[in-house]
Amino acid sequence: MNKIFALVFVFVSVSTLAAERPFGLVLHGGAGVIERTSLTPAREAEYRAKLTEAREGGYAVLERGGSALDAVVAGIVILEDSPLFNAGKGAVFTADGTCELDASIMDGRTQAAGAIAGVRHIKNPITLARAVMEKSEHVMLSGDGAEKFAKQQGFELVPNEYFQTEFRRKQLEQAKQREAAKKTSSLLPADHFERVARYGTVGCVALDRSGNLAAGTSTGGMTNKKFGRVGDAPIIGAGTYAHNATCAVSATGWGEYFIRVGVARDIAAQLEYRGTPLKEAAAATIRKVGQLGGDGGVVAIDKAGNIALPFNSAGMYRGWRLSSGSAGVAIFSGE
Amino acid sequence: MNKIFALVFVFVSVSTLAAERPFGLVLHGGAGVIERTSLTPAREAEYRAKLTEAREGGYAVLERGGSALDAVVAGIVILEDSPLFNAGKGAVFTADGTCELDASIMDGRTQAAGAIAGVRHIKNPITLARAVMEKSEHVMLSGDGAEKFAKQQGFELVPNEYFQTEFRRKQLEQAKQREAAKKTSSLLPADHFERVARYGTVGCVALDRSGNLAAGTSTGGMTNKKFGRVGDAPIIGAGTYAHNATCAVSATGWGEYFIRVGVARDIAAQLEYRGTPLKEAAAATIRKVGQLGGDGGVVAIDKAGNIALPFNSAGMYRGWRLSSGSAGVAIFSGE
């Protein structure tokens, strides 16, 4: 009888513990000048459906006891595979008319990290970033070298055409026309167009049932990109950061400002060094970006399962689901 | 009479102010397994002389009222031009037998930053990093694209042979022999050799008479480098960081660990978010690197002119000079 009581007690305790340990994830599909007037209802519905699919894909991993890393990769792969977002298929075009992809990932448990910059034939860049983290002695590989490593690791290389879509080709043409026009006239209104078309990133942060945090980010960079420009997405500490002691962050926006502020690390540093709550820290860092003249946003989750999704642009594609029951997808400001 | 008194008073006040405002710089020429037994007295004297020359070159800029940025570039160019250090001339070889160079710079006054990764024909990479900061809308450019930008900016491109030295070619051969041997025997002692030969960086941080901070870092990367590996030197927040409100930092060491910790930003964050004194903050961050298994060091200067030069390797080539009169060069631990 005592034995049965003890067993029941252990069972109840374990269940309570499992139920009490929060888990969940937040993801983004890019931030920028996303206005209600510029999205048709059909297109908006497509975005919401894909964000929901990615959110559920990642959450399912966590729910069945999978790792934060696995959840982050699962969520990001769904967004990379969709032509709606500027990552993987549907990436924006460089000035040369090709797609070049960057990605990074960080494991909050070990502070291991992996990043790739400027690859052209990797279907899911986030999986190569993970391979760099887990299978190489390096953190960051770039260009042809990164693809050589991918081949060694048995990655299938896809033709660059796989990533290319008509929509993005038109954006490149518009960007080039605009650039040419700018040289002859300074009267054109500022870069409203550029901010719509040029940036975009996907990313995901997760907290798993074991209390491990992870963050990942993937992007096609910026339309009409030149000179081998590298943005914040593959920069650990700027676009991506995770540490079990604090939080996991993935950023999206005007990469140059995000590098200068070191956005992802700056948020975690406020938690680490002065115990600032996540929401407050994330908002403060986005204010810093704004003060320098940049825009964009982040998704973040801390070790207690609190989340933050601040942005100072007109919109940010985003989704979240937590074990507490809170879940949603949103695009515009104020949603 | 009153007028003369007033003039004298103003003159004395300004002089006192100028005299009281501290300025100075700290630089490094790489950290690693530098042991007394492995350096001949003649070679050691060469290192000390070149560190002194770079220190004086940078300090002269500050003394005549020049900017921290100019001082950082002046100091680093002298180290890049010397075959003794792994940056510019005398850079280590990649696995392909070429030299590939990375550099970055940050202006503490504006948080503007510039970085280049994987260039092969830029005599002084730190000057191209500065051009990226000042003449482009970007922070980081890589590979051929960075050199295309350099050409547009009127940089003279040098043949890769300019950087190559016999000493570094031998290091590559030894690294390759070692790599081949490793595949057949696991009994070889750990990477003592690798740590001596593989890493190395130069960097400089400065505080000028106007209270502006700047930091810069330049490197040839690691011997036998593969896969387009990028280390911490061109990563803003890892190898280089500067902010007038806190401090300027340049790092050197096992780059992968320095990226994961976000070394330069981590030191500044401790000053920013909990008012930690510079020496304490820099030491704490190097301890973090050590805890993960990495080694190396930093040079740092804060807005008040305090300096820190911690490292957890056997040695670090370093030099400093402050308006307070303190000046020196050192190589080994405990000097």
JSON list of N, CA and C in Angstrom, two decimals, chain B residues 252-316:
[
{"chain": "B", "resi": 252, "resn": "THR", "atom": "N", "xyz": [42.66, 39.05, -29.76]},
{"chain": "B", "resi": 252, "resn": "THR", "atom": "CA", "xyz": [43.52, 38.13, -30.51]},
{"chain": "B", "resi": 252, "resn": "THR", "atom": "C", "xyz": [43.48, 36.77, -29.84]},
{"chain": "B", "resi": 253, "resn": "GLY", "atom": "N", "xyz": [43.37, 35.72, -30.65]},
{"chain": "B", "resi": 253, "resn": "GLY", "atom": "CA", "xyz": [43.36, 34.39, -30.06]},
{"chain": "B", "resi": 253, "resn": "GLY", "atom": "C", "xyz": [42.61, 33.42, -30.93]},
{"chain": "B", "resi": 254, "resn": "TRP", "atom": "N", "xyz": [42.15, 32.37, -30.30]},
{"chain": "B", "resi": 254, "resn": "TRP", "atom": "CA", "xyz": [41.44, 31.30, -31.00]},
{"chain": "B", "resi": 254, "resn": "TRP", "atom": "C", "xyz": [40.06, 31.84, -31.39]},
{"chain": "B", "resi": 255, "resn": "GLY", "atom": "N", "xyz": [39.94, 32.30, -32.64]},
{"chain": "B", "resi": 255, "resn": "GLY", "atom": "CA", "xyz": [38.80, 33.10, -33.07]},
{"chain": "B", "resi": 255, "resn": "GLY", "atom": "C", "xyz": [37.44, 32.50, -32.80]},
{"chain": "B", "resi": 256, "resn": "GLU", "atom": "N", "xyz": [37.32, 31.18, -32.95]},
{"chain": "B", "resi": 256, "resn": "GLU", "atom": "CA", "xyz": [36.01, 30.55, -32.77]},
{"chain": "B", "resi": 256, "resn": "GLU", "atom": "C", "xyz": [35.45, 30.83, -31.37]},
{"chain": "B", "resi": 257, "resn": "TYR", "atom": "N", "xyz": [36.30, 30.74, -30.38]},
{"chain": "B", "resi": 257, "resn": "TYR", "atom": "CA", "xyz": [35.85, 30.99, -29.00]},
{"chain": "B", "resi": 257, "resn": "TYR", "atom": "C", "xyz": [35.52, 32.46, -28.79]},
{"chain": "B", "resi": 258, "resn": "PHE", "atom": "N", "xyz": [36.30, 33.31, -29.46]},
{"chain": "B", "resi": 258, "resn": "PHE", "atom": "CA", "xyz": [36.09, 34.75, -29.31]},
{"chain": "B", "resi": 258, "resn": "PHE", "atom": "C", "xyz": [34.77, 35.19, -29.94]},
{"chain": "B", "resi": 259, "resn": "ILE", "atom": "N", "xyz": [34.37, 34.50, -31.01]},
{"chain": "B", "resi": 259, "resn": "ILE", "atom": "CA", "xyz": [33.06, 34.80, -31.61]},
{"chain": "B", "resi": 259, "resn": "ILE", "atom": "C", "xyz": [31.95, 34.33, -30.68]},
{"chain": "B", "resi": 260, "resn": "ARG", "atom": "N", "xyz": [32.07, 33.12, -30.16]},
{"chain": "B", "resi": 260, "resn": "ARG", "atom": "CA", "xyz": [31.01, 32.56, -29.33]},
{"chain": "B", "resi": 260, "resn": "ARG", "atom": "C", "xyz": [30.77, 33.41, -28.08]},
{"chain": "B", "resi": 261, "resn": "VAL", "atom": "N", "xyz": [31.86, 33.89, -27.49]},
{"chain": "B", "resi": 261, "resn": "VAL", "atom": "CA", "xyz": [31.73, 34.74, -26.30]},
{"chain": "B", "resi": 261, "resn": "VAL", "atom": "C", "xyz": [31.39, 36.19, -26.69]},
{"chain": "B", "resi": 262, "resn": "GLY", "atom": "N", "xyz": [31.66, 36.56, -27.92]},
{"chain": "B", "resi": 262, "resn": "GLY", "atom": "CA", "xyz": [31.47, 37.97, -28.32]},
{"chain": "B", "resi": 262, "resn": "GLY", "atom": "C", "xyz": [32.36, 38.86, -27.48]},
{"chain": "B", "resi": 263, "resn": "VAL", "atom": "N", "xyz": [33.65, 38.52, -27.48]},
{"chain": "B", "resi": 263, "resn": "VAL", "atom": "CA", "xyz": [34.59, 39.04, -26.48]},
{"chain": "B", "resi": 263, "resn": "VAL", "atom": "C", "xyz": [34.59, 40.57, -26.35]},
{"chain": "B", "resi": 264, "resn": "ALA", "atom": "N", "xyz": [34.76, 41.28, -27.45]},
{"chain": "B", "resi": 264, "resn": "ALA", "atom": "CA", "xyz": [34.93, 42.74, -27.35]},
{"chain": "B", "resi": 264, "resn": "ALA", "atom": "C", "xyz": [33.67, 43.39, -26.79]},
{"chain": "B", "resi": 265, "resn": "ARG", "atom": "N", "xyz": [32.50, 42.94, -27.30]},
{"chain": "B", "resi": 265, "resn": "ARG", "atom": "CA", "xyz": [31.24, 43.51, -26.82]},
{"chain": "B", "resi": 265, "resn": "ARG", "atom": "C", "xyz": [30.94, 43.11, -25.39]},
{"chain": "B", "resi": 266, "resn": "ASP", "atom": "N", "xyz": [31.36, 41.90, -25.01]},
{"chain": "B", "resi": 266, "resn": "ASP", "atom": "CA", "xyz": [31.10, 41.41, -23.66]},
{"chain": "B", "resi": 266, "resn": "ASP", "atom": "C", "xyz": [31.81, 42.27, -22.62]},
{"chain": "B", "resi": 267, "resn": "ILE", "atom": "N", "xyz": [33.02, 42.69, -22.94]},
{"chain": "B", "resi": 267, "resn": "ILE", "atom": "CA", "xyz": [33.75, 43.56, -22.01]},
{"chain": "B", "resi": 267, "resn": "ILE", "atom": "C", "xyz": [33.03, 44.91, -21.89]},
{"chain": "B", "resi": 268, "resn": "ALA", "atom": "N", "xyz": [32.68, 45.51, -23.03]},
{"chain": "B", "resi": 268, "resn": "ALA", "atom": "CA", "xyz": [32.00, 46.81, -23.00]},
{"chain": "B", "resi": 268, "resn": "ALA", "atom": "C", "xyz": [30.64, 46.71, -22.29]},
{"chain": "B", "resi": 269, "resn": "ALA", "atom": "N", "xyz": [29.95, 45.57, -22.46]},
{"chain": "B", "resi": 269, "resn": "ALA", "atom": "CA", "xyz": [28.63, 45.41, -21.84]},
{"chain": "B", "resi": 269, "resn": "ALA", "atom": "C", "xyz": [28.72, 45.42, -20.32]},
{"chain": "B", "resi": 270, "resn": "GLN", "atom": "N", "xyz": [29.80, 44.87, -19.77]},
{"chain": "B", "resi": 270, "resn": "GLN", "atom": "CA", "xyz": [29.96, 44.88, -18.31]},
{"chain": "B", "resi": 270, "resn": "GLN", "atom": "C", "xyz": [30.12, 46.31, -17.79]},
{"chain": "B", "resi": 271, "resn": "LEU", "atom": "N", "xyz": [30.84, 47.13, -18.56]},
{"chain": "B", "resi": 271, "resn": "LEU", "atom": "CA", "xyz": [30.99, 48.54, -18.19]},
{"chain": "B", "resi": 271, "resn": "LEU", "atom": "C", "xyz": [29.64, 49.25, -18.31]},
{"chain": "B", "resi": 272, "resn": "GLU", "atom": "N", "xyz": [28.94, 48.97, -19.41]},
{"chain": "B", "resi": 272, "resn": "GLU", "atom": "CA", "xyz": [27.69, 49.67, -19.72]},
{"chain": "B", "resi": 272, "resn": "GLU", "atom": "C", "xyz": [26.58, 49.31, -18.73]},
{"chain": "B", "resi": 273, "resn": "TYR", "atom": "N", "xyz": [26.45, 48.03, -18.42]},
{"chain": "B", "resi": 273, "resn": "TYR", "atom": "CA", "xyz": [25.26, 47.59, -17.68]},
{"chain": "B", "resi": 273, "resn": "TYR", "atom": "C", "xyz": [25.47, 47.35, -16.19]},
{"chain": "B", "resi": 274, "resn": "ARG", "atom": "N", "xyz": [26.73, 47.26, -15.74]},
{"chain": "B", "resi": 274, "resn": "ARG", "atom": "CA", "xyz": [26.89, 47.17, -14.29]},
{"chain": "B", "resi": 274, "resn": "ARG", "atom": "C", "xyz": [28.09, 47.93, -13.76]},
{"chain": "B", "resi": 275, "resn": "GLY", "atom": "N", "xyz": [28.66, 48.80, -14.61]},
{"chain": "B", "resi": 275, "resn": "GLY", "atom": "CA", "xyz": [29.73, 49.68, -14.14]},
{"chain": "B", "resi": 275, "resn": "GLY", "atom": "C", "xyz": [30.98, 48.97, -13.68]},
{"chain": "B", "resi": 276, "resn": "THR", "atom": "N", "xyz": [31.22, 47.78, -14.17]},
{"chain": "B", "resi": 276, "resn": "THR", "atom": "CA", "xyz": [32.43, 47.04, -13.80]},
{"chain": "B", "resi": 276, "resn": "THR", "atom": "C", "xyz": [33.66, 47.82, -14.28]},
{"chain": "B", "resi": 277, "resn": "PRO", "atom": "N", "xyz": [34.72, 47.92, -13.45]},
{"chain": "B", "resi": 277, "resn": "PRO", "atom": "CA", "xyz": [35.95, 48.55, -13.93]},
{"chain": "B", "resi": 277, "resn": "PRO", "atom": "C", "xyz": [36.55, 47.74, -15.09]},
{"chain": "B", "resi": 278, "resn": "LEU", "atom": "N", "xyz": [37.24, 48.44, -16.01]},
{"chain": "B", "resi": 278, "resn": "LEU", "atom": "CA", "xyz": [37.72, 47.80, -17.24]},
{"chain": "B", "resi": 278, "resn": "LEU", "atom": "C", "xyz": [38.57, 46.56, -16.98]},
{"chain": "B", "resi": 279, "resn": "LYS", "atom": "N", "xyz": [39.53, 46.67, -16.07]},
{"chain": "B", "resi": 279, "resn": "LYS", "atom": "CA", "xyz": [40.45, 45.55, -15.82]},
{"chain": "B", "resi": 279, "resn": "LYS", "atom": "C", "xyz": [39.70, 44.30, -15.41]},
{"chain": "B", "resi": 280, "resn": "GLU", "atom": "N", "xyz": [38.75, 44.51, -14.51]},
{"chain": "B", "resi": 280, "resn": "GLU", "atom": "CA", "xyz": [37.94, 43.40, -13.98]},
{"chain": "B", "resi": 280, "resn": "GLU", "atom": "C", "xyz": [37.07, 42.78, -15.10]},
{"chain": "B", "resi": 281, "resn": "ALA", "atom": "N", "xyz": [36.47, 43.66, -15.89]},
{"chain": "B", "resi": 281, "resn": "ALA", "atom": "CA", "xyz": [35.60, 43.20, -16.98]},
{"chain": "B", "resi": 281, "resn": "ALA", "atom": "C", "xyz": [36.40, 42.39, -18.01]},
{"chain": "B", "resi": 282, "resn": "ALA", "atom": "N", "xyz": [37.56, 42.93, -18.39]},
{"chain": "B", "resi": 282, "resn": "ALA", "atom": "CA", "xyz": [38.38, 42.26, -19.41]},
{"chain": "B", "resi": 282, "resn": "ALA", "atom": "C", "xyz": [38.85, 40.90, -18.89]},
{"chain": "B", "resi": 283, "resn": "ALA", "atom": "N", "xyz": [39.25, 40.85, -17.63]},
{"chain": "B", "resi": 283, "resn": "ALA", "atom": "CA", "xyz": [39.70, 39.59, -17.05]},
{"chain": "B", "resi": 283, "resn": "ALA", "atom": "C", "xyz": [38.56, 38.57, -17.00]},
{"chain": "B", "resi": 284, "resn": "ALA", "atom": "N", "xyz": [37.36, 39.05, -16.65]},
{"chain": "B", "resi": 284, "resn": "ALA", "atom": "CA", "xyz": [36.20, 38.14, -16.57]},
{"chain": "B", "resi": 284, "resn": "ALA", "atom": "C", "xyz": [35.88, 37.54, -17.93]},
{"chain": "B", "resi": 285, "resn": "THR", "atom": "N", "xyz": [35.97, 38.36, -18.98]},
{"chain": "B", "resi": 285, "resn": "THR", "atom": "CA", "xyz": [35.65, 37.86, -20.32]},
{"chain": "B", "resi": 285, "resn": "THR", "atom": "C", "xyz": [36.69, 36.85, -20.79]},
{"chain": "B", "resi": 286, "resn": "ILE", "atom": "N", "xyz": [37.96, 37.11, -20.50]},
{"chain": "B", "resi": 286, "resn": "ILE", "atom": "CA", "xyz": [38.99, 36.14, -20.89]},
{"chain": "B", "resi": 286, "resn": "ILE", "atom": "C", "xyz": [38.80, 34.84, -20.10]},
{"chain": "B", "resi": 287, "resn": "ARG", "atom": "N", "xyz": [38.33, 34.93, -18.87]},
{"chain": "B", "resi": 287, "resn": "ARG", "atom": "CA", "xyz": [38.01, 33.70, -18.11]},
{"chain": "B", "resi": 287, "resn": "ARG", "atom": "C", "xyz": [36.91, 32.91, -18.80]},
{"chain": "B", "resi": 288, "resn": "LYS", "atom": "N", "xyz": [35.89, 33.61, -19.32]},
{"chain": "B", "resi": 288, "resn": "LYS", "atom": "CA", "xyz": [34.82, 32.93, -20.06]},
{"chain": "B", "resi": 288, "resn": "LYS", "atom": "C", "xyz": [35.37, 32.17, -21.26]},
{"chain": "B", "resi": 289, "resn": "VAL", "atom": "N", "xyz": [36.29, 32.81, -21.97]},
{"chain": "B", "resi": 289, "resn": "VAL", "atom": "CA", "xyz": [36.92, 32.15, -23.13]},
{"chain": "B", "resi": 289, "resn": "VAL", "atom": "C", "xyz": [37.63, 30.88, -22.67]},
{"chain": "B", "resi": 290, "resn": "GLY", "atom": "N", "xyz": [38.36, 30.99, -21.58]},
{"chain": "B", "resi": 290, "resn": "GLY", "atom": "CA", "xyz": [39.09, 29.86, -21.04]},
{"chain": "B", "resi": 290, "resn": "GLY", "atom": "C", "xyz": [38.17, 28.73, -20.60]},
{"chain": "B", "resi": 291, "resn": "GLN", "atom": "N", "xyz": [37.05, 29.10, -19.99]},
{"chain": "B", "resi": 291, "resn": "GLN", "atom": "CA", "xyz": [36.10, 28.08, -19.52]},
{"chain": "B", "resi": 291, "resn": "GLN", "atom": "C", "xyz": [35.54, 27.25, -20.67]},
{"chain": "B", "resi": 292, "resn": "LEU", "atom": "N", "xyz": [35.41, 27.89, -21.84]},
{"chain": "B", "resi": 292, "resn": "LEU", "atom": "CA", "xyz": [34.92, 27.15, -23.01]},
{"chain": "B", "resi": 292, "resn": "LEU", "atom": "C", "xyz": [36.04, 26.32, -23.66]},
{"chain": "B", "resi": 293, "resn": "GLY", "atom": "N", "xyz": [37.30, 26.62, -23.29]},
{"chain": "B", "resi": 293, "resn": "GLY", "atom": "CA", "xyz": [38.41, 25.86, -23.86]},
{"chain": "B", "resi": 293, "resn": "GLY", "atom": "C", "xyz": [39.30, 26.68, -24.81]},
{"chain": "B", "resi": 294, "resn": "GLY", "atom": "N", "xyz": [39.03, 27.96, -24.93]},
{"chain": "B", "resi": 294, "resn": "GLY", "atom": "CA", "xyz": [39.78, 28.79, -25.86]},
{"chain": "B", "resi": 294, "resn": "GLY", "atom": "C", "xyz": [40.89, 29.56, -25.18]},
{"chain": "B", "resi": 295, "resn": "ASP", "atom": "N", "xyz": [41.78, 30.14, -25.98]},
{"chain": "B", "resi": 295, "resn": "ASP", "atom": "CA", "xyz": [42.80, 31.00, -25.40]},
{"chain": "B", "resi": 295, "resn": "ASP", "atom": "C", "xyz": [43.10, 32.20, -26.28]},
{"chain": "B", "resi": 296, "resn": "GLY", "atom": "N", "xyz": [43.74, 33.19, -25.66]},
{"chain": "B", "resi": 296, "resn": "GLY", "atom": "CA", "xyz": [44.05, 34.44, -26.35]},
{"chain": "B", "resi": 296, "resn": "GLY", "atom": "C", "xyz": [44.00, 35.58, -25.38]},
{"chain": "B", "resi": 297, "resn": "GLY", "atom": "N", "xyz": [43.85, 36.78, -25.91]},
{"chain": "B", "resi": 297, "resn": "GLY", "atom": "CA", "xyz": [43.82, 37.95, -25.05]},
{"chain": "B", "resi": 297, "resn": "GLY", "atom": "C", "xyz": [43.20, 39.15, -25.74]},
{"chain": "B", "resi": 298, "resn": "VAL", "atom": "N", "xyz": [43.19, 40.26, -25.03]},
{"chain": "B", "resi": 298, "resn": "VAL", "atom": "CA", "xyz": [42.67, 41.51, -25.59]},
{"chain": "B", "resi": 298, "resn": "VAL", "atom": "C", "xyz": [43.55, 42.68, -25.16]},
{"chain": "B", "resi": 299, "resn": "VAL", "atom": "N", "xyz": [43.45, 43.77, -25.90]},
{"chain": "B", "resi": 299, "resn": "VAL", "atom": "CA", "xyz": [43.90, 45.07, -25.40]},
{"chain": "B", "resi": 299, "resn": "VAL", "atom": "C", "xyz": [42.68, 45.96, -25.36]},
{"chain": "B", "resi": 300, "resn": "ALA", "atom": "N", "xyz": [42.58, 46.76, -24.29]},
{"chain": "B", "resi": 300, "resn": "ALA", "atom": "CA", "xyz": [41.39, 47.59, -24.11]},
{"chain": "B", "resi": 300, "resn": "ALA", "atom": "C", "xyz": [41.77, 48.90, -23.42]},
{"chain": "B", "resi": 301, "resn": "ILE", "atom": "N", "xyz": [41.02, 49.94, -23.76]},
{"chain": "B", "resi": 301, "resn": "ILE", "atom": "CA", "xyz": [41.20, 51.24, -23.10]},
{"chain": "B", "resi": 301, "resn": "ILE", "atom": "C", "xyz": [39.80, 51.82, -22.87]},
{"chain": "B", "resi": 302, "resn": "ASP", "atom": "N", "xyz": [39.58, 52.42, -21.69]},
{"chain": "B", "resi": 302, "resn": "ASP", "atom": "CA", "xyz": [38.24, 52.97, -21.46]},
{"chain": "B", "resi": 302, "resn": "ASP", "atom": "C", "xyz": [38.25, 54.49, -21.61]},
{"chain": "B", "resi": 303, "resn": "LYS", "atom": "N", "xyz": [37.09, 55.08, -21.45]},
{"chain": "B", "resi": 303, "resn": "LYS", "atom": "CA", "xyz": [36.96, 56.52, -21.73]},
{"chain": "B", "resi": 303, "resn": "LYS", "atom": "C", "xyz": [37.77, 57.38, -20.78]},
{"chain": "B", "resi": 304, "resn": "ALA", "atom": "N", "xyz": [38.16, 56.81, -19.63]},
{"chain": "B", "resi": 304, "resn": "ALA", "atom": "CA", "xyz": [38.97, 57.56, -18.67]},
{"chain": "B", "resi": 304, "resn": "ALA", "atom": "C", "xyz": [40.47, 57.33, -18.88]},
{"chain": "B", "resi": 305, "resn": "GLY", "atom": "N", "xyz": [40.80, 56.47, -19.85]},
{"chain": "B", "resi": 305, "resn": "GLY", "atom": "CA", "xyz": [42.21, 56.20, -20.12]},
{"chain": "B", "resi": 305, "resn": "GLY", "atom": "C", "xyz": [42.78, 55.04, -19.33]},
{"chain": "B", "resi": 306, "resn": "ASN", "atom": "N", "xyz": [41.93, 54.30, -18.62]},
{"chain": "B", "resi": 306, "resn": "ASN", "atom": "CA", "xyz": [42.41, 53.07, -17.98]},
{"chain": "B", "resi": 306, "resn": "ASN", "atom": "C", "xyz": [42.64, 52.01, -19.06]},
{"chain": "B", "resi": 307, "resn": "ILE", "atom": "N", "xyz": [43.65, 51.17, -18.87]},
{"chain": "B", "resi": 307, "resn": "ILE", "atom": "CA", "xyz": [43.89, 50.14, -19.87]},
{"chain": "B", "resi": 307, "resn": "ILE", "atom": "C", "xyz": [43.89, 48.75, -19.24]},
{"chain": "B", "resi": 308, "resn": "ALA", "atom": "N", "xyz": [43.68, 47.74, -20.10]},
{"chain": "B", "resi": 308, "resn": "ALA", "atom": "CA", "xyz": [43.73, 46.34, -19.66]},
{"chain": "B", "resi": 308, "resn": "ALA", "atom": "C", "xyz": [44.32, 45.53, -20.79]},
{"chain": "B", "resi": 309, "resn": "LEU", "atom": "N", "xyz": [45.17, 44.54, -20.45]},
{"chain": "B", "resi": 309, "resn": "LEU", "atom": "CA", "xyz": [45.82, 43.71, -21.47]},
{"chain": "B", "resi": 309, "resn": "LEU", "atom": "C", "xyz": [45.84, 42.24, -21.03]},
{"chain": "B", "resi": 310, "resn": "PRO", "atom": "N", "xyz": [44.70, 41.69, -20.62]},
{"chain": "B", "resi": 310, "resn": "PRO", "atom": "CA", "xyz": [44.73, 40.32, -20.10]},
{"chain": "B", "resi": 310, "resn": "PRO", "atom": "C", "xyz": [44.85, 39.28, -21.22]},
{"chain": "B", "resi": 311, "resn": "PHE", "atom": "N", "xyz": [45.49, 38.16, -20.92]},
{"chain": "B", "resi": 311, "resn": "PHE", "atom": "CA", "xyz": [45.54, 37.02, -21.85]},
{"chain": "B", "resi": 311, "resn": "PHE", "atom": "C", "xyz": [45.73, 35.75, -21.04]},
{"chain": "B", "resi": 312, "resn": "ASN", "atom": "N", "xyz": [45.22, 34.64, -21.56]},
{"chain": "B", "resi": 312, "resn": "ASN", "atom": "CA", "xyz": [45.36, 33.36, -20.86]},
{"chain": "B", "resi": 312, "resn": "ASN", "atom": "C", "xyz": [46.26, 32.40, -21.62]},
{"chain": "B", "resi": 313, "resn": "SER", "atom": "N", "xyz": [46.99, 32.92, -22.60]},
{"chain": "B", "resi": 313, "resn": "SER", "atom": "CA", "xyz": [47.98, 32.13, -23.33]},
{"chain": "B", "resi": 313, "resn": "SER", "atom": "C", "xyz": [49.35, 32.40, -22.72]},
{"chain": "B", "resi": 314, "resn": "ALA", "atom": "N", "xyz": [50.39, 31.71, -23.23]},
{"chain": "B", "resi": 314, "resn": "ALA", "atom": "CA", "xyz": [51.71, 31.88, -22.61]},
{"chain": "B", "resi": 314, "resn": "ALA", "atom": "C", "xyz": [52.25, 33.29, -22.83]},
{"chain": "B", "resi": 315, "resn": "GLY", "atom": "N", "xyz": [51.87, 33.92, -23.91]},
{"chain": "B", "resi": 315, "resn": "GLY", "atom": "CA", "xyz": [52.38, 35.25, -24.17]},
{"chain": "B", "resi": 315, "resn": "GLY", "atom": "C", "xyz": [51.46, 36.05, -25.07]},
{"chain": "B", "resi": 316, "resn": "MET", "atom": "N", "xyz": [51.67, 37.34, -25.12]},
{"chain": "B", "resi": 316, "resn": "MET", "atom": "CA", "xyz": [50.98, 38.20, -26.06]},
{"chain": "B", "resi": 316, "resn": "MET", "atom": "C", "xyz": [51.90, 39.37, -26.39]}
]
